[in-house]
XYZ file of C-alpha atoms in Angstrom:
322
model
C -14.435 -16.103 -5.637
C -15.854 -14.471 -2.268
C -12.909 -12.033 -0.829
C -12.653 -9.926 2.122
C -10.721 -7.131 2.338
C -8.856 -6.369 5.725
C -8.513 -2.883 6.033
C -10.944 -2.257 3.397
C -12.161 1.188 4.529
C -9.082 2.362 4.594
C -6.975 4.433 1.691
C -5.820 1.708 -0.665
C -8.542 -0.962 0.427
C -11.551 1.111 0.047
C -9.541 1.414 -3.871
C -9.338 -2.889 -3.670
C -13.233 -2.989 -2.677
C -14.299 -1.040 -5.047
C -12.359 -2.601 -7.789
C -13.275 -5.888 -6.952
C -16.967 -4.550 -6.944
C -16.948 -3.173 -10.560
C -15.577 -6.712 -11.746
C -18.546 -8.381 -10.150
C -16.553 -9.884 -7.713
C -18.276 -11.000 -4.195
C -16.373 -8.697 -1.249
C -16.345 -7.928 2.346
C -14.898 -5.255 3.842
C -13.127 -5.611 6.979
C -11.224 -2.637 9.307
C -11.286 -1.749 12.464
C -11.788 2.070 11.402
C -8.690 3.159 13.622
C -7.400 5.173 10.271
C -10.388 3.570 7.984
C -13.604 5.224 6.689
C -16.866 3.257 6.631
C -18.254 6.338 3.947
C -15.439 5.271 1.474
C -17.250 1.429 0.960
C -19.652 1.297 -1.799
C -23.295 0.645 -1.620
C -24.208 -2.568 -0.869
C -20.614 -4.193 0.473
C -20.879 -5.750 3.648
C -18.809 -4.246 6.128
C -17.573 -6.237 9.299
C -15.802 -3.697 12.258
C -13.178 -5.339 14.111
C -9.679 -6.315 14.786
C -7.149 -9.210 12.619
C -5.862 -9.811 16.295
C -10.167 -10.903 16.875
C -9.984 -14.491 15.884
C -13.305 -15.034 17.117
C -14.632 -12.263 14.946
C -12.172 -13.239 11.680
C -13.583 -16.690 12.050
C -17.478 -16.219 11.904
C -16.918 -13.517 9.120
C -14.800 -15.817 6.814
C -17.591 -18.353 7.136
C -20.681 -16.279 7.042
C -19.363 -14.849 3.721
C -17.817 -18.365 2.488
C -14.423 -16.606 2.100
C -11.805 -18.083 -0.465
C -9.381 -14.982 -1.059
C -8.417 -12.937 1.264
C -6.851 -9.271 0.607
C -4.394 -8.249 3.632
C -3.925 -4.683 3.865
C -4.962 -4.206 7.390
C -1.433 -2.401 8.678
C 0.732 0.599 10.277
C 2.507 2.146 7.361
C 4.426 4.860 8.229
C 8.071 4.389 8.322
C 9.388 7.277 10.527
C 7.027 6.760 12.935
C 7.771 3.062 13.230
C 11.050 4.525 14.152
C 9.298 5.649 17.287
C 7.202 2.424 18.167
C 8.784 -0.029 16.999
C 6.951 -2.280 19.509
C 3.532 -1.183 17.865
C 4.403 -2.019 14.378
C 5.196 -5.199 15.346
C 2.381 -5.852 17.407
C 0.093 -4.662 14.593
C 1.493 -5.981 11.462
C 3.296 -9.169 12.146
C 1.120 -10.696 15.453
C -2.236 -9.769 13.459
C -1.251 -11.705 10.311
C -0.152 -14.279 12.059
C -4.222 -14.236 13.521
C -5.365 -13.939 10.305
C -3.429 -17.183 8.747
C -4.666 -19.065 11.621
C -7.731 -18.195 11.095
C -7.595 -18.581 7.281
C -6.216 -21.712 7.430
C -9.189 -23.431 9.887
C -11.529 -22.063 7.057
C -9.475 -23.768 4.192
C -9.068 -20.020 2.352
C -7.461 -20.629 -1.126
C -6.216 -17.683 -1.740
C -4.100 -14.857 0.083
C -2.648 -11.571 -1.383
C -0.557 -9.743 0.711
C 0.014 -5.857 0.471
C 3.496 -5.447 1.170
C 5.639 -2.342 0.333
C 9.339 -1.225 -1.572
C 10.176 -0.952 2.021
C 11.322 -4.015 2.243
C 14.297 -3.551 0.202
C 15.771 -0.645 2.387
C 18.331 1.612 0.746
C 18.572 -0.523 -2.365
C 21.769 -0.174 -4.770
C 20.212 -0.937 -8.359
C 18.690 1.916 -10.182
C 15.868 0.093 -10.759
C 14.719 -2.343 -8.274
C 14.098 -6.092 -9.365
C 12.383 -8.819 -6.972
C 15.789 -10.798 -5.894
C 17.460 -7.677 -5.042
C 18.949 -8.483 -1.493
C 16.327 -7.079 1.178
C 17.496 -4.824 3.784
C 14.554 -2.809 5.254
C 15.991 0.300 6.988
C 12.720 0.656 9.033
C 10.860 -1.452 11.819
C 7.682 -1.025 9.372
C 10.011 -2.582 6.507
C 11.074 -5.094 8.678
C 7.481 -6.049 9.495
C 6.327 -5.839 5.747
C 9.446 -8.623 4.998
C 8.953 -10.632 7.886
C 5.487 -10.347 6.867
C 6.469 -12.023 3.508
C 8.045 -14.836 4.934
C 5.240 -16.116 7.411
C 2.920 -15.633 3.941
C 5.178 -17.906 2.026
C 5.652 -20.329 4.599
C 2.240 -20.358 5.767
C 1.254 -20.862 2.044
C 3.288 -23.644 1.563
C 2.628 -25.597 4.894
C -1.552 -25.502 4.576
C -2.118 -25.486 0.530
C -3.127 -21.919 0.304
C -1.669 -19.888 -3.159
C -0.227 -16.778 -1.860
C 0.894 -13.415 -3.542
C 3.028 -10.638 -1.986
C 2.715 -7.328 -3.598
C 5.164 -4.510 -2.934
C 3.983 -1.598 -3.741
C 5.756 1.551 -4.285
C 4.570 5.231 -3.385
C 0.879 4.941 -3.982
C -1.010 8.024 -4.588
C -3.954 9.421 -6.316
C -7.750 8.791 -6.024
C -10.401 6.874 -7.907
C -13.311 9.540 -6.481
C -12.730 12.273 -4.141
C -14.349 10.867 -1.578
C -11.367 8.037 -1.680
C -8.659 10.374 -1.352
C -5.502 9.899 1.328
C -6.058 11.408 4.348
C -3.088 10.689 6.224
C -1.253 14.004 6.198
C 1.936 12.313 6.764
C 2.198 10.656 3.444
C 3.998 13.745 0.667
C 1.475 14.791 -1.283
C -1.707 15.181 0.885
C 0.651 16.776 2.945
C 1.972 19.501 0.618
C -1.655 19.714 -0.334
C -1.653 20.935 3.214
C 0.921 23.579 3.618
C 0.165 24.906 0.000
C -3.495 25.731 0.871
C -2.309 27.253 4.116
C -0.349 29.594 2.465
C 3.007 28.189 3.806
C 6.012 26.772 1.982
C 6.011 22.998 0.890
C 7.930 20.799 2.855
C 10.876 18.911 1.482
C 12.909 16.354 4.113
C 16.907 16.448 2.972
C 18.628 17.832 0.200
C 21.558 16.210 0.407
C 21.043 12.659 -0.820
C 23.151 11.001 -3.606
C 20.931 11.567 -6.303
C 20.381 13.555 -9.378
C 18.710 17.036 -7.406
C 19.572 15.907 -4.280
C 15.789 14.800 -2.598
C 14.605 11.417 -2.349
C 14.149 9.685 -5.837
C 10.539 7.528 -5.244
C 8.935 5.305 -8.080
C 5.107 6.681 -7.596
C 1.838 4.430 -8.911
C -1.619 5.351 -9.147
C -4.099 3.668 -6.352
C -6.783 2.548 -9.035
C -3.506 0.329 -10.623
C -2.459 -1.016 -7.424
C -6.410 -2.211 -6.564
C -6.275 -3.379 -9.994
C -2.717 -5.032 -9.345
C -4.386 -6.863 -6.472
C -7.335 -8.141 -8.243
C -4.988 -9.679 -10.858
C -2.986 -11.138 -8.605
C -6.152 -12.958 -6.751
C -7.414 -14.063 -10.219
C -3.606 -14.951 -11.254
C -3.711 -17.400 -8.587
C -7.074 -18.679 -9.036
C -5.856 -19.680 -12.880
C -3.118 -21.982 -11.739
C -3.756 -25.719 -11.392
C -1.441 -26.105 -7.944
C -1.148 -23.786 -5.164
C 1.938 -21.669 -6.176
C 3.547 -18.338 -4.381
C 4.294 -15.267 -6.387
C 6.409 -11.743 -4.981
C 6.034 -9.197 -7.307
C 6.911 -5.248 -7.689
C 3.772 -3.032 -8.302
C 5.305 0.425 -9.307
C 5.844 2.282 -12.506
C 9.464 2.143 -13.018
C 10.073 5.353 -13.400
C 11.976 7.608 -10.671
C 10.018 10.944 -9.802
C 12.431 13.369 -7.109
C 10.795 14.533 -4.116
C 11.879 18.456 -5.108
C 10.125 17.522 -9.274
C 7.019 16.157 -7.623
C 6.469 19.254 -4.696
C 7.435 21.259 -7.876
C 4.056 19.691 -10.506
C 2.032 19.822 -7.241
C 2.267 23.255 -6.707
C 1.943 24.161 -10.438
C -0.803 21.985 -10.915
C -2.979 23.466 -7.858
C -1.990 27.308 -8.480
C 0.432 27.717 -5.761
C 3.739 27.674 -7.977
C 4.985 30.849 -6.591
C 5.591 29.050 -3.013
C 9.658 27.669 -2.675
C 9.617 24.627 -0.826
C 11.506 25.071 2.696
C 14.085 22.199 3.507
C 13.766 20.575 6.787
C 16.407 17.682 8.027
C 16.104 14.237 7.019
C 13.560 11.750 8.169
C 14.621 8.591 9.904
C 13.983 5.653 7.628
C 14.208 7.261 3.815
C 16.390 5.677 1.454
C 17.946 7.714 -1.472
C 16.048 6.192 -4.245
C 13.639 3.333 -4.438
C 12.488 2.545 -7.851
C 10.333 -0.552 -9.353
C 11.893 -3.096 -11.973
C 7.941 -3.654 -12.887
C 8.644 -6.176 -15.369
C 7.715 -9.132 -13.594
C 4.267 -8.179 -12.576
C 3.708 -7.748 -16.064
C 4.597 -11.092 -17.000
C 2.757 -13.195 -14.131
C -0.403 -10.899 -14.038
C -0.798 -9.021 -17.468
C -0.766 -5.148 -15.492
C 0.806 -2.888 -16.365
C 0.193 0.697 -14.879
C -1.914 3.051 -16.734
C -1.848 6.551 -15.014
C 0.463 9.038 -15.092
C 1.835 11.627 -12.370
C -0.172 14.394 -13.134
C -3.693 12.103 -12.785
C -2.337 11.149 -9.601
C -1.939 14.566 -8.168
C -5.333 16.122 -9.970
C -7.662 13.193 -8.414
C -5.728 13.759 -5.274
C -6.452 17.521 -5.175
C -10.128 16.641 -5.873
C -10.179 14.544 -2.748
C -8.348 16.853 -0.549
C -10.230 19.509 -1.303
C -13.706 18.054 -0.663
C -12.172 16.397 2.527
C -10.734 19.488 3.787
C-alpha cells in the first residue's frame, strides 16, 4: 500500500506517519502546517504543503505517489471553540472531506480511514460507550466529525472504496518528545502549563453527575491510536469486497478530570499545587468512555499504554518544546 496522511505533521498524524514508517509502509505526509509541524516528519517522508479544499494540489499528489489508502486527519478539533465558529468547523472539516473524496475517488483510492472522535456521541447515557449507542454530538465539531461519518460511508459505498471510521477518545502522550501536543487547549499540555508557571491547575466544573464531580474521559495513548489506524488500513486491505467498519479506539477505562490533574502534578513534582475550579466549558459531556471491544475483534488492537506513560512522554515533550 502507498498512503498519505492528511494532516500528517500535525499531533496525532506525525504519530500515523511515523508508525506507518516503522512497518515499512510507503507514506506521504500532507498538512497545510496551520497547527502542523514539518520537524515532527521523519527522515526521508515526502511531505506535500497544502490545503484538502486544493483539489488541484490533492490530485497531482495522489498520483505522483500512486496513492491507495488514504489517512484523514486533516481537521479543527476543539470543541469549545467550535462553539464560537461554528461556521469554520464546518467549512474545514466537512467541505474539505468532501474535496478529498472527490478527489480520491477520480484516482480510484481503495482505501480510506477516517479519524473521527467520541464526540460524536455527545452526552452519552451508557457507562461505557458501544458503537450503536444513539449519536447526539453536543458540539458543532461533533456534529462535523458525525456528519463526517456519513459522507465516508456513503461515499464508500457509492465508488467501491473500503472505508473505516475511527473514534477516538482523549488521545494523549508522545512517541518522542519532539512529537508531543502542543495545543495548550487540550488538558494535559495545558496543566503542564500552569504547573510550570507556578500557578494552580485548571479544572472546568465540579459539579457534574459523576463519581468526584469533574468530567469522567476514557484517555488512550497516541502511539495506540497511530497503531489503531494502521490496523484498520491493513484490516481493510485483508477483506475480499470493499466493506465499511466504525469502531471505538479508547481504553475503556474512565479516568476523572480532578484523578488525572491530580497524577500529573505528582508525577512532574508539583503535587503541592490545588487545582482552582473555573465554570464549565461549553460542549463537555459528563462522562465519555470507550466500549473498546469491537476494535479488538475487527482489527486485533488492543491498547498497550497506561496513564502514567502517557503523562511521562508528554512531560518529555513539553518540556523540550517549552
Amino acid at each position: 500500500m502507498s498512503f498519505l496522511i492528511t494532516g500528517g505533521a500535525g499531533y496525532i498524524g506525525a504519530h500515523v506517519v511515523r508508525a506507518l514508517a516503522l512497518a515499512g509502509e510507503e507514506v506521504v505526509a500532507y498538512d497545510d502546517l496551520s497547527t502542523g509541524q514539518a520537524t515532527r516528519l521523519p527522515e526521508g517522508v515526502p511531505f506535500v504543503q497544502g490545503s484538502v479544499h486544493d483539489r488541484g494540489l490533492l490530485d497531482r499528489t495522489l498520483a505522483e505517489h500512486a496513492v491507495t489508502t488514504v489517512v484523514h486527519l486533516a481537521a479543527r478539533k476543539e470543541a469549545a471553540e467550535s462553539v464560537r465558529q461554528p461556521l469554520r468547523y464546518y467549512r474545514e472539516n466537512l467541505h474539505g472531506l468532501q474535496v478529498l473524496l472527490e478527489a480520491c475517488r477520480g484516482a480510484r483510492v481503495e482505501r480510506f480511514v477516517f479519524s473521527s472522535s467520541a464526540a460524536v456521541y455527545g452526552a452519552p447515557t451508557a457507562d461505557l460507550v458501544m458503537e450503536d449507542h444513539p449519536c447526539l454530538p453536543v458540539s458543532p465539531f461533533g456534529e462535523t466529525k458525525l456528519a463526517g461519518e456519513w459522507l465516508v460511508r456513503a461515499a464508500g459505498r457509492a465508488y467501491g472504496i473500503a472505508t473505516a471510521c475511527l473514534r477516538c477518545f482523549n488521545v494523549a502522550g508522545a512517541a518522542l518528545p519532539e512529537l508531543a501536543d502542543n495545543e495548550t487547549a487540550d488538558l494535559v499540555p495545558m496543566t503542564f502549563g500552569h504547573l510550570a508557571a507556578g500557578e494552580p491547575p485548571r479544572i472546568f466544573g465540579e459539579d457534574y453527575p459523576t463519581g468526584d464531580g469533574t468530567c469522567e474521559r476514557d484517555f488512550v495513548h497516541v502511539e495506540d491510536v497511530a497503531e489503531a489506524h494502521l490496523a484498520a488500513a491493513r484490516t481493510l486491505a485483508e477483506r475480499p469486497i470493499p466493506e465499511h467498519l466504525t469502531l471505538n479506539i479508547g481504553r475503556g477505562e474512565g479516568v476523572s478530570v480532578r484523578a488525572l490533574v491530580r497524577a500529573i502534578a505528582e508525577i512532574t513534582g508539583h503535587g503541592r499545587l490545588t487545582p482552582l475550579v473555573m465554570p464549565r466549558r461549553p460542549g463537555d459531556p459528563a462522562r465519555v468512555v470507550a466500549c473498546p471491544d469491537q476494535a479488538a475483534k475487527h482489527l486485533a488492537w488492543t491498547p498497550a499504554r497506561g496513564v502514567e506513560e502517557m503523562i511521562t512522554s508528554a512531560w518529555a515533550g513539553w518540556l523540550r518544546n517549552a
